[in-house]
Coordinates of C-alpha atoms in Angstrom, one line a residue:
M158 CA 12.8 -32.2 -39.2
P159 CA 11.2 -35.5 -38.0
A160 CA 13.1 -38.7 -38.6
R161 CA 12.6 -40.8 -41.6
R162 CA 10.1 -43.6 -41.1
K163 CA 11.9 -47.0 -41.7
P164 CA 10.1 -49.9 -43.5
I165 CA 9.1 -52.8 -41.5
S166 CA 8.3 -56.4 -42.9
T167 CA 5.3 -58.6 -41.9
R168 CA 7.3 -60.8 -40.1
Q169 CA 9.1 -58.2 -38.0
K170 CA 5.6 -56.7 -37.3
K171 CA 4.2 -60.1 -36.2
A172 CA 7.3 -60.7 -33.7
D173 CA 6.9 -57.2 -32.2
Q174 CA 2.8 -58.1 -31.6
K175 CA 3.8 -61.3 -29.9
L176 CA 6.4 -59.7 -27.6
K177 CA 4.1 -57.0 -26.5
R178 CA 1.5 -59.7 -25.6
A179 CA 4.1 -61.7 -23.8
I180 CA 5.0 -58.3 -21.9
K181 CA 1.4 -57.8 -20.9
R182 CA 1.0 -61.5 -19.7
G183 CA 4.0 -61.2 -17.5
D184 CA 6.0 -63.9 -19.4
A185 CA 8.8 -61.6 -20.8
P186 CA 10.5 -58.4 -18.9
P187 CA 9.6 -55.2 -20.4
S188 CA 12.0 -53.4 -22.5
E189 CA 13.6 -50.3 -22.0
P190 CA 11.6 -47.4 -23.2
K191 CA 13.2 -45.5 -26.0
P192 CA 14.3 -41.7 -25.7
K193 CA 11.8 -39.3 -27.3
P194 CA 13.5 -37.3 -29.9
N195 CA 13.6 -33.5 -29.5
H196 CA 12.3 -32.0 -32.6
R197 CA 12.8 -28.4 -31.2
R198 CA 15.4 -26.5 -33.1
S199 CA 17.8 -24.9 -30.8
R200 CA 18.6 -21.1 -31.5
G201 CA 20.5 -18.5 -29.7
R202 CA 19.0 -16.0 -27.6
G203 CA 19.0 -12.5 -29.2
G204 CA 20.2 -9.4 -27.4
S205 CA 16.6 -8.2 -26.6
E206 CA 15.5 -11.1 -25.1
L207 CA 18.8 -11.1 -22.7
V208 CA 17.8 -7.6 -21.9
R209 CA 14.4 -8.2 -21.1
D210 CA 15.0 -11.2 -18.9
Q211 CA 17.6 -9.2 -16.9
H212 CA 15.1 -6.2 -16.5
A213 CA 12.3 -8.8 -15.3
E214 CA 15.0 -10.5 -12.9
S215 CA 15.8 -6.9 -11.6
V216 CA 12.1 -6.3 -10.9
R217 CA 11.5 -9.6 -9.2
R218 CA 14.6 -8.6 -6.7
I219 CA 12.9 -5.6 -5.5
Q220 CA 9.4 -6.7 -5.4
S221 CA 7.7 -6.5 -2.0
A222 CA 7.3 -9.8 -0.4
F223 CA 4.7 -10.6 2.4
I224 CA 3.3 -13.9 4.1
T225 CA 0.9 -16.2 2.6
L226 CA -2.3 -16.6 4.7
P227 CA -3.2 -20.2 5.3
P228 CA -6.3 -21.8 4.1
R229 CA -7.8 -22.6 7.6
F230 CA -7.4 -18.8 8.4
L231 CA -9.4 -17.8 5.4
E232 CA -12.1 -20.5 5.9
E233 CA -12.7 -19.3 9.5
T234 CA -12.7 -15.5 8.5
K235 CA -15.1 -16.3 5.8
L236 CA -17.3 -18.0 8.0
I237 CA -17.4 -15.0 10.7
A238 CA -18.0 -12.8 7.9
S239 CA -20.9 -14.8 6.7
T240 CA -22.5 -15.3 10.3
T241 CA -21.8 -12.4 12.6
P242 CA -24.1 -9.7 12.6
L243 CA -23.0 -6.1 12.3
H244 CA -24.1 -3.9 15.0
R245 CA -26.2 -1.1 13.8
P246 CA -26.3 1.9 14.2
I247 CA -22.5 2.6 14.5
A248 CA -21.5 4.4 17.6
A249 CA -19.7 7.8 17.0
V250 CA -16.8 6.8 19.4
N251 CA -15.9 4.0 16.7
A252 CA -14.4 7.0 14.9
I253 CA -11.6 7.3 17.7
I254 CA -8.7 4.9 17.0
N255 CA -7.9 2.4 19.3
I256 CA -4.2 1.9 18.2
T257 CA -2.1 3.6 21.1
N258 CA 1.2 1.8 19.6
D259 CA 2.1 1.6 23.6
L260 CA 2.0 -2.2 23.5
S261 CA 5.6 -2.6 23.1
S262 CA 6.1 -0.4 26.2
K263 CA 4.4 -3.0 28.5
K264 CA 6.3 -5.2 30.7
D265 CA 7.8 -8.4 28.9
I266 CA 6.1 -7.5 25.5
P267 CA 8.8 -7.9 22.8
V268 CA 9.9 -4.8 21.0
L269 CA 9.6 -4.9 17.2
T270 CA 12.5 -3.2 15.4
C271 CA 13.6 -2.3 11.8
P272 CA 16.5 -4.1 10.7
R273 CA 19.5 -2.1 10.5
R274 CA 22.5 -2.5 8.0
P275 CA 25.4 -4.1 10.0
K276 CA 28.8 -2.6 10.3
W277 CA 31.3 -2.9 7.3
R278 CA 34.7 -1.9 6.6
Y279 CA 36.4 -0.5 3.5
D280 CA 38.8 -3.4 3.0
M281 CA 35.7 -5.9 2.8
S282 CA 34.7 -7.0 -0.5
K283 CA 31.1 -6.7 -1.9
K284 CA 30.3 -10.3 -1.4
E285 CA 31.4 -10.2 2.2
V286 CA 29.0 -7.2 2.8
E287 CA 26.2 -8.8 1.3
H288 CA 26.7 -12.1 3.0
N289 CA 26.9 -10.1 6.5
E290 CA 23.6 -8.2 5.6
E291 CA 21.8 -11.5 4.6
G292 CA 22.9 -13.2 7.9
W293 CA 21.7 -10.3 10.2
F294 CA 18.4 -10.0 8.1
K295 CA 17.7 -13.7 8.4
K296 CA 18.0 -13.6 12.2
W297 CA 15.8 -10.5 12.4
L298 CA 13.1 -12.1 10.3
E299 CA 13.1 -15.1 12.6
K300 CA 12.8 -13.0 15.5
T301 CA 10.0 -10.9 14.1
D302 CA 8.0 -13.8 12.8
E303 CA 8.2 -15.3 16.3
D304 CA 7.0 -12.1 18.0
L305 CA 4.1 -11.6 15.8
R306 CA 3.1 -15.1 15.8
A307 CA 3.0 -15.0 19.4
W308 CA 0.8 -12.0 19.3
Q309 CA -1.7 -13.4 16.8
D310 CA -2.1 -16.4 19.0
G311 CA -2.1 -14.6 22.3
T312 CA 0.2 -16.8 23.8
G313 CA 3.5 -16.0 26.0
P314 CA 3.6 -12.5 27.1
F315 CA 0.5 -11.7 25.0
E316 CA -2.0 -13.5 27.0
D317 CA -2.8 -10.4 29.0
A318 CA -2.6 -8.1 26.1
G319 CA -6.2 -8.0 25.1
S320 CA -8.7 -9.9 23.2
P321 CA -8.6 -9.7 19.3
S322 CA -10.8 -6.7 18.1
N323 CA -11.0 -7.5 14.6
S324 CA -13.2 -10.8 15.1
H325 CA -14.6 -13.0 17.6
T326 CA -12.1 -16.0 17.7
V327 CA -9.5 -15.2 15.2
R328 CA -6.7 -12.2 15.1
S329 CA -5.3 -11.6 11.8
P330 CA -1.7 -11.5 11.3
S331 CA 0.1 -8.3 10.5
Y332 CA 2.1 -7.7 7.3
F333 CA 5.5 -6.2 6.9
E334 CA 8.3 -5.9 4.3
R335 CA 10.2 -9.7 4.1
N336 CA 12.4 -8.4 0.9
L337 CA 15.9 -7.4 2.0
E338 CA 16.4 -5.6 -1.2
V339 CA 13.6 -3.1 -0.2
W340 CA 15.1 -2.5 3.0
R341 CA 18.5 -1.9 1.5
Q342 CA 16.8 1.1 -0.2
L343 CA 15.8 2.5 3.0
W344 CA 19.4 2.1 4.5
R345 CA 20.8 4.0 1.4
V346 CA 18.3 6.8 1.9
A347 CA 19.0 7.1 5.6
E348 CA 22.7 7.0 5.2
I349 CA 22.7 9.9 2.6
S350 CA 19.9 12.2 4.2
Q351 CA 20.8 14.9 6.6
I352 CA 17.1 15.7 7.3
I353 CA 14.2 13.1 6.8
L354 CA 10.7 13.8 6.0
V355 CA 8.4 11.2 7.7
L356 CA 5.1 11.1 5.7
L357 CA 1.9 10.3 7.5
D358 CA -1.3 9.6 6.3
S359 CA -3.7 12.2 8.1
R360 CA -6.4 9.6 8.2
C361 CA -4.5 7.4 10.5
P362 CA -1.2 8.7 11.3
L363 CA -0.1 6.4 14.1
L364 CA -0.3 3.6 11.8
H365 CA 2.6 4.9 9.6
Y366 CA 4.8 5.6 12.6
P367 CA 5.2 2.6 14.4
P368 CA 7.7 2.3 17.5
S369 CA 9.9 0.5 15.4
L370 CA 10.4 3.2 12.9
H371 CA 10.6 5.7 15.8
S372 CA 13.4 4.0 17.3
Y373 CA 15.3 3.6 14.1
L374 CA 15.2 7.3 13.2
A375 CA 15.7 8.3 17.0
D376 CA 19.1 9.9 16.1
R377 CA 18.3 11.7 13.2
K378 CA 16.5 15.3 12.4
V379 CA 12.9 14.3 11.5
I380 CA 10.0 16.4 10.2
F381 CA 6.5 14.9 10.2
V382 CA 4.3 15.8 7.2
L383 CA 0.7 15.1 7.2
T384 CA -0.6 14.1 3.9
K385 CA -4.2 13.8 2.4
I386 CA -5.6 16.7 4.5
D387 CA -8.1 17.6 1.9
I388 CA -9.9 14.3 2.8
T389 CA -9.8 14.4 6.5
G390 CA -10.5 18.2 6.8
P391 CA -9.1 21.1 9.0
P392 CA -10.7 19.8 12.3
C393 CA -9.5 16.5 12.2
T394 CA -5.8 17.4 10.9
E395 CA -5.5 19.9 13.6
A396 CA -6.6 17.5 16.1
W397 CA -3.9 14.9 15.0
K398 CA -1.3 17.8 15.0
V399 CA -2.0 18.4 18.6
Y400 CA -1.9 14.9 19.5
L401 CA 1.2 14.3 17.9
H402 CA 3.0 17.3 19.6
E403 CA 2.0 15.8 22.9
K404 CA 3.3 12.3 22.1
Y405 CA 6.6 13.6 20.4
P406 CA 7.4 17.1 22.0
G407 CA 9.7 19.1 19.9
M408 CA 8.8 17.3 16.6
R409 CA 8.2 19.7 13.7
I410 CA 4.8 18.9 12.0
V411 CA 3.6 20.3 8.7
Q412 CA 0.5 19.8 6.5
V413 CA 0.5 19.3 2.6
E414 CA -1.8 19.0 -0.2
S415 CA -0.3 17.5 -3.5
Y416 CA -3.0 17.9 -6.0
T417 CA -5.5 20.3 -7.4
E418 CA -8.3 19.7 -9.6
K419 CA -8.8 20.6 -13.0
S420 CA -11.7 20.4 -15.4
A421 CA -11.5 18.3 -18.6
E422 CA -13.9 17.6 -21.5
Q423 CA -17.3 16.0 -20.7
G424 CA -17.5 17.4 -17.4
R425 CA -14.7 15.3 -15.9
V426 CA -11.8 16.5 -13.7
W427 CA -8.2 15.2 -13.1
S428 CA -5.7 16.1 -10.8
E429 CA -2.6 17.9 -11.4
P430 CA 0.5 18.1 -9.2
H431 CA 0.1 21.3 -7.0
I432 CA 1.0 22.3 -3.4
P433 CA -0.7 25.6 -2.2
E434 CA 1.7 28.5 -1.5
E435 CA 1.0 28.7 2.2
L436 CA 1.7 25.0 2.8
R437 CA 4.9 25.1 0.8
S438 CA 6.1 27.9 3.0
R439 CA 5.6 26.1 5.9
L440 CA 7.5 23.2 4.8
I441 CA 10.4 25.1 3.5
E442 CA 10.5 27.1 7.0
A443 CA 10.5 23.6 8.7
I444 CA 13.4 22.4 6.7
R445 CA 15.1 25.7 7.2
E446 CA 15.0 25.4 11.0
A447 CA 16.2 21.8 10.9
H448 CA 19.2 22.8 8.9
A449 CA 20.1 25.8 11.4
E450 CA 20.1 23.2 14.2
L451 CA 22.4 20.8 12.3
L452 CA 24.9 23.8 12.0
E453 CA 24.9 24.0 15.9
P454 CA 27.3 21.6 17.7
P455 CA 25.5 19.0 19.8
E456 CA 25.7 19.7 23.7
K457 CA 28.4 17.0 24.7
V458 CA 30.6 18.7 22.0
K459 CA 30.1 22.2 23.4
A460 CA 30.9 20.8 26.9
N461 CA 34.4 19.9 25.5
S462 CA 36.6 22.6 24.2
S463 CA 39.1 20.3 22.3
W464 CA 36.0 18.7 20.7
L465 CA 34.5 21.8 19.7
S466 CA 37.5 23.4 18.1
S467 CA 37.7 20.5 15.7
W468 CA 33.9 20.1 15.2
K469 CA 32.6 20.5 11.7
P470 CA 28.9 20.5 10.9
P471 CA 27.6 17.4 9.1
V472 CA 25.7 19.4 6.4
K473 CA 26.7 22.2 3.9
R474 CA 26.8 25.7 5.6
E475 CA 25.7 28.1 3.0
I476 CA 22.2 27.4 1.7
D477 CA 20.5 30.2 -0.5
W478 CA 17.0 29.6 0.9
N479 CA 15.7 32.6 -1.1
V480 CA 15.8 30.6 -4.3
V481 CA 13.3 28.1 -2.8
I482 CA 11.3 30.4 -0.8
N483 CA 10.6 32.8 -3.9
G484 CA 9.5 29.9 -6.0
S485 CA 12.6 29.6 -8.0
V486 CA 12.2 26.0 -8.5
G487 CA 13.8 24.3 -11.3
E488 CA 16.8 26.3 -11.3
Y489 CA 18.9 23.3 -11.5
T490 CA 16.8 20.2 -11.9
P491 CA 18.6 17.5 -13.9
D492 CA 17.1 14.1 -14.8
V493 CA 16.3 11.5 -11.9
V494 CA 19.5 10.1 -10.9
R495 CA 20.4 7.2 -8.8
I496 CA 23.1 7.0 -6.2
D497 CA 24.5 3.4 -5.2
N498 CA 27.4 4.1 -3.0
E499 CA 27.3 7.1 -0.6
L500 CA 29.0 7.4 2.9
S501 CA 26.9 6.6 6.0
P502 CA 26.8 9.3 8.8
E503 CA 29.1 7.0 10.9
S504 CA 31.7 7.1 8.2
K505 CA 31.2 10.9 7.7
E506 CA 31.8 11.6 11.3
G507 CA 35.3 10.0 10.9
L508 CA 36.4 12.6 8.0
S509 CA 38.7 15.4 8.6
G510 CA 37.4 19.0 8.5
E511 CA 38.7 19.4 5.2
S512 CA 36.9 16.6 3.7
S513 CA 33.6 17.8 5.5
E514 CA 33.8 21.0 3.7
L515 CA 33.4 19.2 0.4
L516 CA 29.6 18.5 1.0
E517 CA 27.9 20.2 -1.8
H518 CA 24.5 19.4 -1.1
L519 CA 21.8 19.4 1.9
T520 CA 20.3 16.1 1.2
I521 CA 16.4 15.8 2.3
G522 CA 15.0 12.2 2.3
L523 CA 11.3 11.2 1.9
I524 CA 10.4 8.0 4.0
G525 CA 7.2 6.5 4.7
Q526 CA 4.9 3.4 4.1
P527 CA 3.4 2.6 0.8
N528 CA 0.7 5.1 -0.5
V529 CA 1.2 7.9 1.5
G530 CA 2.1 10.3 -1.1
K531 CA 6.0 10.4 -1.2
S532 CA 6.2 10.9 -5.2
S533 CA 3.1 12.9 -5.3
L534 CA 4.5 15.5 -2.6
L535 CA 7.9 15.5 -5.0
N536 CA 5.8 16.2 -8.1
A537 CA 3.8 18.8 -6.1
L538 CA 7.0 20.7 -5.3
F539 CA 8.6 20.7 -8.7
G540 CA 5.0 21.5 -10.3
E541 CA 5.1 18.8 -12.7
H542 CA 5.3 14.8 -13.1
K543 CA 8.9 14.2 -12.3
V544 CA 8.5 10.8 -10.6
K545 CA 6.0 8.1 -11.0
A546 CA 3.0 8.3 -9.0
S547 CA 0.2 5.9 -8.6
R548 CA -2.8 4.9 -6.5
T549 CA -1.4 1.2 -6.6
P550 CA 0.9 1.2 -3.5
G551 CA 4.5 0.1 -4.2
K552 CA 5.1 1.8 -7.6
T553 CA 8.6 3.3 -6.5
K554 CA 11.2 0.6 -6.8
H555 CA 14.5 2.2 -6.4
F556 CA 15.2 5.3 -4.5
Q557 CA 15.7 8.6 -6.7
T558 CA 17.4 11.5 -6.2
L559 CA 16.2 15.0 -7.8
F560 CA 17.8 18.4 -7.4
W561 CA 15.3 20.9 -5.9
T562 CA 18.1 23.6 -6.2
R563 CA 21.6 23.7 -6.9
H564 CA 22.5 22.8 -3.4
I565 CA 19.6 21.0 -2.3
R566 CA 18.6 17.4 -3.3
L567 CA 15.4 15.5 -2.4
V568 CA 15.5 11.6 -2.4
D569 CA 12.3 9.4 -2.7
C570 CA 12.6 6.2 -0.8
P571 CA 10.1 3.2 -1.9
G572 CA 7.4 2.6 0.7
L573 CA 8.0 -0.1 3.1
V574 CA 5.5 -1.8 5.5
I575 CA 7.1 -1.4 8.9
P576 CA 6.6 -4.0 11.5
N577 CA 3.9 -3.4 13.9
Y578 CA 1.3 -5.2 16.2
L579 CA -1.7 -4.3 14.1
P580 CA -3.9 -6.5 12.5
M581 CA -3.9 -7.1 8.6
E582 CA -7.3 -5.2 8.0
I583 CA -6.4 -1.8 9.1
Q584 CA -3.4 -2.1 6.7
V585 CA -5.7 -2.7 3.8
L586 CA -7.9 -0.1 4.8
S587 CA -5.3 2.3 4.9
G588 CA -4.2 1.3 1.3
I589 CA -0.6 0.2 2.3
L590 CA -1.2 -3.2 0.8
P591 CA -1.8 -3.8 -2.9
I592 CA -5.5 -4.8 -3.4
S593 CA -4.4 -7.6 -5.9
R594 CA -2.6 -9.4 -3.3
V595 CA -5.3 -9.3 -0.7
S596 CA -6.8 -12.8 -0.4
A597 CA -8.9 -12.3 3.1
V598 CA -11.3 -9.9 1.3
P599 CA -14.3 -11.2 3.6
A600 CA -12.4 -10.4 6.6
C601 CA -11.4 -6.8 5.5
I602 CA -14.9 -6.0 4.7
H603 CA -16.1 -7.4 7.9
Y604 CA -13.6 -5.1 10.0
I605 CA -14.3 -2.0 7.8
A606 CA -18.2 -2.8 8.0
K607 CA -17.9 -2.4 11.8
L608 CA -16.3 1.2 11.4
M609 CA -18.5 2.6 8.7
P610 CA -22.3 2.0 7.1
L611 CA -21.1 0.3 4.0
E612 CA -24.6 -0.6 2.9
R613 CA -25.8 2.8 3.3
I614 CA -22.8 4.3 1.4
L615 CA -23.2 2.0 -1.3
K616 CA -26.9 2.5 -1.4
L617 CA -27.5 -1.5 -1.1
N618 CA -30.6 -3.3 -1.0
H619 CA -30.6 -6.5 1.3
P620 CA -30.1 -9.6 -0.5
S621 CA -32.7 -11.6 1.6
P622 CA -35.9 -12.5 -0.3
V623 CA -38.7 -10.0 0.3
P624 CA -41.7 -11.8 1.6
D625 CA -44.9 -11.6 -0.5
S626 CA -47.5 -9.4 0.7
V627 CA -50.6 -11.2 2.1
Q628 CA -53.9 -9.7 2.3
D629 CA -54.8 -9.3 5.9
K630 CA -58.4 -10.6 6.2
R631 CA -58.8 -9.8 10.1
T632 CA -61.2 -7.1 11.3
W633 CA -60.0 -4.3 13.7
R634 CA -61.7 -1.9 15.9
K635 CA -62.0 1.7 14.8
D636 CA -59.4 3.0 17.4
V637 CA -56.8 0.3 16.2
D638 CA -54.4 0.9 13.4
P639 CA -53.9 -2.2 11.3
G640 CA -50.3 -1.1 10.3
S641 CA -49.1 0.0 13.9
G642 CA -47.3 -3.4 14.6
Q643 CA -43.7 -3.4 14.8
T644 CA -41.7 -4.0 11.4
K645 CA -38.6 -6.4 11.4
T646 CA -35.3 -4.6 11.2
E647 CA -33.0 -6.0 8.5
T648 CA -29.6 -7.4 9.9
W649 CA -26.5 -7.1 8.1
T650 CA -23.4 -9.2 7.9
A651 CA -20.2 -8.4 5.9
M652 CA -21.2 -11.2 3.2
D653 CA -24.6 -9.7 2.8
I654 CA -22.8 -6.5 1.7
L655 CA -20.7 -8.3 -0.7
V656 CA -23.6 -10.2 -2.0
A657 CA -25.9 -7.0 -2.4
Y658 CA -22.9 -5.3 -4.1
A659 CA -22.4 -8.0 -6.6
H660 CA -26.2 -8.0 -7.3
A661 CA -26.2 -4.2 -7.8
K662 CA -23.3 -4.3 -10.3
R663 CA -24.8 -7.6 -11.9
W664 CA -21.4 -9.5 -11.1
V665 CA -22.0 -13.2 -11.3
T666 CA -19.3 -16.0 -11.5
A667 CA -19.0 -17.8 -14.9
K668 CA -20.3 -21.4 -14.3
A669 CA -22.6 -21.4 -11.5
A670 CA -23.8 -17.7 -12.0
R671 CA -23.5 -16.9 -8.2
P672 CA -23.0 -13.5 -7.0
D673 CA -19.1 -12.9 -7.5
V674 CA -18.5 -11.6 -4.0
H675 CA -14.7 -11.5 -4.6
R676 CA -15.0 -9.3 -7.2
A677 CA -17.4 -7.1 -5.4
G678 CA -15.0 -7.1 -2.2
N679 CA -12.1 -6.1 -4.5
A680 CA -14.3 -3.2 -5.8
I681 CA -14.9 -2.0 -2.4
L682 CA -11.5 -2.0 -1.0
R683 CA -10.4 -0.2 -4.4
L684 CA -13.1 2.6 -3.6
L685 CA -11.4 3.0 -0.2
S686 CA -8.0 2.7 -1.0
E687 CA -8.4 5.5 -3.9
G688 CA -10.2 8.1 -1.6
K689 CA -13.6 7.6 -3.3
I690 CA -15.3 6.9 -0.1
G691 CA -14.0 9.4 2.4
W692 CA -12.8 8.2 5.8
A693 CA -10.7 9.2 8.8
F694 CA -9.7 8.2 12.4
W695 CA -9.6 10.4 15.2
P696 CA -7.1 10.7 17.8
P697 CA -7.7 9.3 21.3
R698 CA -9.6 11.4 24.1
T699 CA -11.7 13.1 21.2
E700 CA -15.1 14.2 22.6
A701 CA -18.4 12.6 21.3
H702 CA -19.8 15.8 20.5
V703 CA -17.0 16.8 18.0
L704 CA -17.5 13.6 16.1
E705 CA -21.1 13.9 15.8
A706 CA -20.7 17.4 14.7
E707 CA -18.1 16.6 11.9
N708 CA -19.1 13.1 10.9
G709 CA -22.7 12.4 12.2
A710 CA -24.1 10.4 14.9
Q711 CA -24.0 6.9 13.2
N712 CA -21.6 7.2 10.5
G713 CA -18.4 6.0 12.3
I714 CA -15.3 6.9 10.6
W715 CA -17.2 7.7 7.2
I716 CA -17.0 11.3 6.0
P717 CA -20.1 12.2 4.2
R718 CA -19.2 15.6 3.1
F719 CA -16.3 14.0 1.0
S720 CA -17.7 11.0 -0.7
G721 CA -19.9 11.6 -3.6
D722 CA -22.8 9.6 -5.1
L723 CA -21.0 6.3 -5.8
A724 CA -24.2 4.9 -7.3
E725 CA -24.4 7.7 -9.9
D726 CA -20.9 8.2 -10.5
S727 CA -20.1 4.4 -11.5
P728 CA -23.3 2.5 -12.2
S729 CA -21.5 -0.1 -14.1
D730 CA -17.9 1.0 -13.7
T731 CA -17.7 1.7 -17.4
E732 CA -16.0 4.9 -16.9
A733 CA -12.6 6.0 -15.7
P734 CA -12.1 7.5 -12.1
A735 CA -13.0 11.3 -12.2
N736 CA -10.1 12.2 -10.4
E737 CA -7.6 10.4 -12.2
T738 CA -4.8 12.0 -14.3
P739 CA -4.6 10.8 -17.9
S740 CA -1.3 9.4 -17.7
E741 CA 0.8 6.1 -18.0
D742 CA 0.3 5.3 -14.5
S743 CA -3.5 4.3 -15.0
S744 CA -2.6 1.7 -17.7
E745 CA 0.2 0.3 -15.1
E746 CA -2.3 0.4 -12.4
S747 CA -4.3 -2.1 -13.8
Q748 CA -1.7 -4.5 -14.5
D749 CA -1.0 -5.0 -10.8
G750 CA -4.7 -5.7 -9.8
A751 CA -6.1 -9.4 -10.5
L752 CA -9.7 -8.1 -11.1
D753 CA -9.4 -4.5 -12.1
D754 CA -13.2 -3.9 -12.6
I755 CA -12.8 -0.7 -14.4
E756 CA -10.5 -1.9 -17.1
E757 CA -12.6 -5.1 -17.8
A758 CA -16.0 -3.0 -17.8
S759 CA -14.6 -0.6 -20.2
D760 CA -13.3 -3.3 -22.3
D761 CA -16.7 -5.0 -22.4
A762 CA -18.3 -1.5 -23.4
N763 CA -15.7 -1.2 -26.2
L764 CA -16.5 -4.6 -27.6
Q765 CA -20.2 -3.8 -27.7
T766 CA -19.9 -0.8 -29.9
T767 CA -17.3 -2.2 -32.2
S768 CA -18.3 -4.3 -35.1
G769 CA -16.4 -6.8 -37.0
R770 CA -14.5 -10.0 -36.3
F771 CA -11.0 -8.6 -35.4
S772 CA -12.6 -5.8 -33.4
A773 CA -11.0 -7.2 -30.1
L774 CA -7.7 -7.0 -31.8
I775 CA -8.1 -3.5 -32.8
I776 CA -9.1 -2.5 -29.2
D777 CA -5.7 -4.3 -28.0
E778 CA -3.6 -2.5 -30.4
Q779 CA -4.9 0.9 -29.3
E780 CA -4.5 0.1 -25.6
D781 CA -0.8 -1.0 -26.4
E782 CA -0.4 2.4 -28.2
E783 CA -1.7 4.2 -25.2
D784 CA 0.5 2.4 -22.9
D785 CA 3.5 3.3 -25.0
I786 CA 2.7 7.0 -24.9

């Protein structure tokens, strides 16, 4: 309650006024300020508030962290996107990827690595182990930042490494995971897994298996899994499979699909978790062969008879593969569990033979960068939604363990952006970065527009004003055609594409009513990351006639046969995506985006069709109920 006002006499009031005037003239020193009373009523925090705060703190601890782009870089890239004309037509050879991942193999080039978990002992406390990990990670972070900064600036050993390919004068930085808690998830999955499935997006596999990850998994049993093959198509997928076999001899490579389309009401379709039986059998056979190799002793053990007599395999011997091959999935599938304390392979090697016989499961880990389809593959293997899968990268926060059968368990690792000498734009194109956290939108559109004709894909009209037709009063001879003169071709820039798309969608800023190019850029990047615009790179040494036969002569990496009619599918973005599964992920995905065009437009449409003063509140309540389902 406010304090009671005290009465004051007229004489005291006049004295206070004289004192204030003297202080303003400087004749008297200023009086000390009176402390303001706190009228807020203190109350204890309830149990629900504490639980909510603890949950929010745990989510922030495992949230992916990236660098912040400087304002100068954003201004320079925006100027380049506004003034640099795009070369048209696009040559077919632009579809061949120019990432060879051999930069680290050159002389004097620093080698990027993944942080490894430092050694620990059982007599160390938890604080000592965490403090040691934090110290090692801090040193690794400083070294990686230094190497990538030198690569971006083209200084030191990178002076002769080639000119920037994404712009004329500016090389974009490369993103990688900077949160120790996320790397700890990878450490735990790698420690408890005997076989590791590395998922690679078939549209650009080299991006998802950089040299740093290859060196980190050098001593592990690895199987490559090419995902999203329904977008790339069989010819491109087979070409990548041949190239990966040449680059990594002896590596097992399988292909998977994770969804099948099902029709719904009003002509819509959504996707359900499903993997074709043939692809599922190939994946199981590759895992079975890797398990058989783990049962064989290494060559150095075979050469030593004393070692061979005491050697025990690091995996469970007896696995009933018929249960998995015959499709008896779900024989023993408890709820999703988390395993926080597991022994590392180094610790298991020191166990005695009797202890190693106690291994009850064959553990298979799924590792990859964000948005490559790890959770989707798990759902497809089980035939139902077991774990949360979303188009927004980074939905999986903790590694999760599911039992495929009684003796086989699968571990889903959160996606990590692995360090690599690659510009930010190709990372955004591949969808491994959340679109809502991309600030250099014009730079990304400029890079993508050099690889595919966005103005033709989106059916845009050039934003430059069309000159008025003037009647030609000149006379011509009979053998001369008045309209045979050369017409001026339109020159596109990345900013022209953004302005034209904003005009087509009627997106303008609030005050000045200018074309909202940032919202337009976000919408285009979402179309690419969600697969509504089909694209794919081809491996090096691909012949030009193969590219022209598959994608066309002037399409670059664009796949016309996969992309639909975007102008008819979403004229005002008032409808939900056609291939989106109606689940809780669709509502959570909109929360991660700063400008979720589909949700905003659908809200506007609902408000127009609902009458009443409190109609907006009714819609909000309906959305809350849908999110709780």
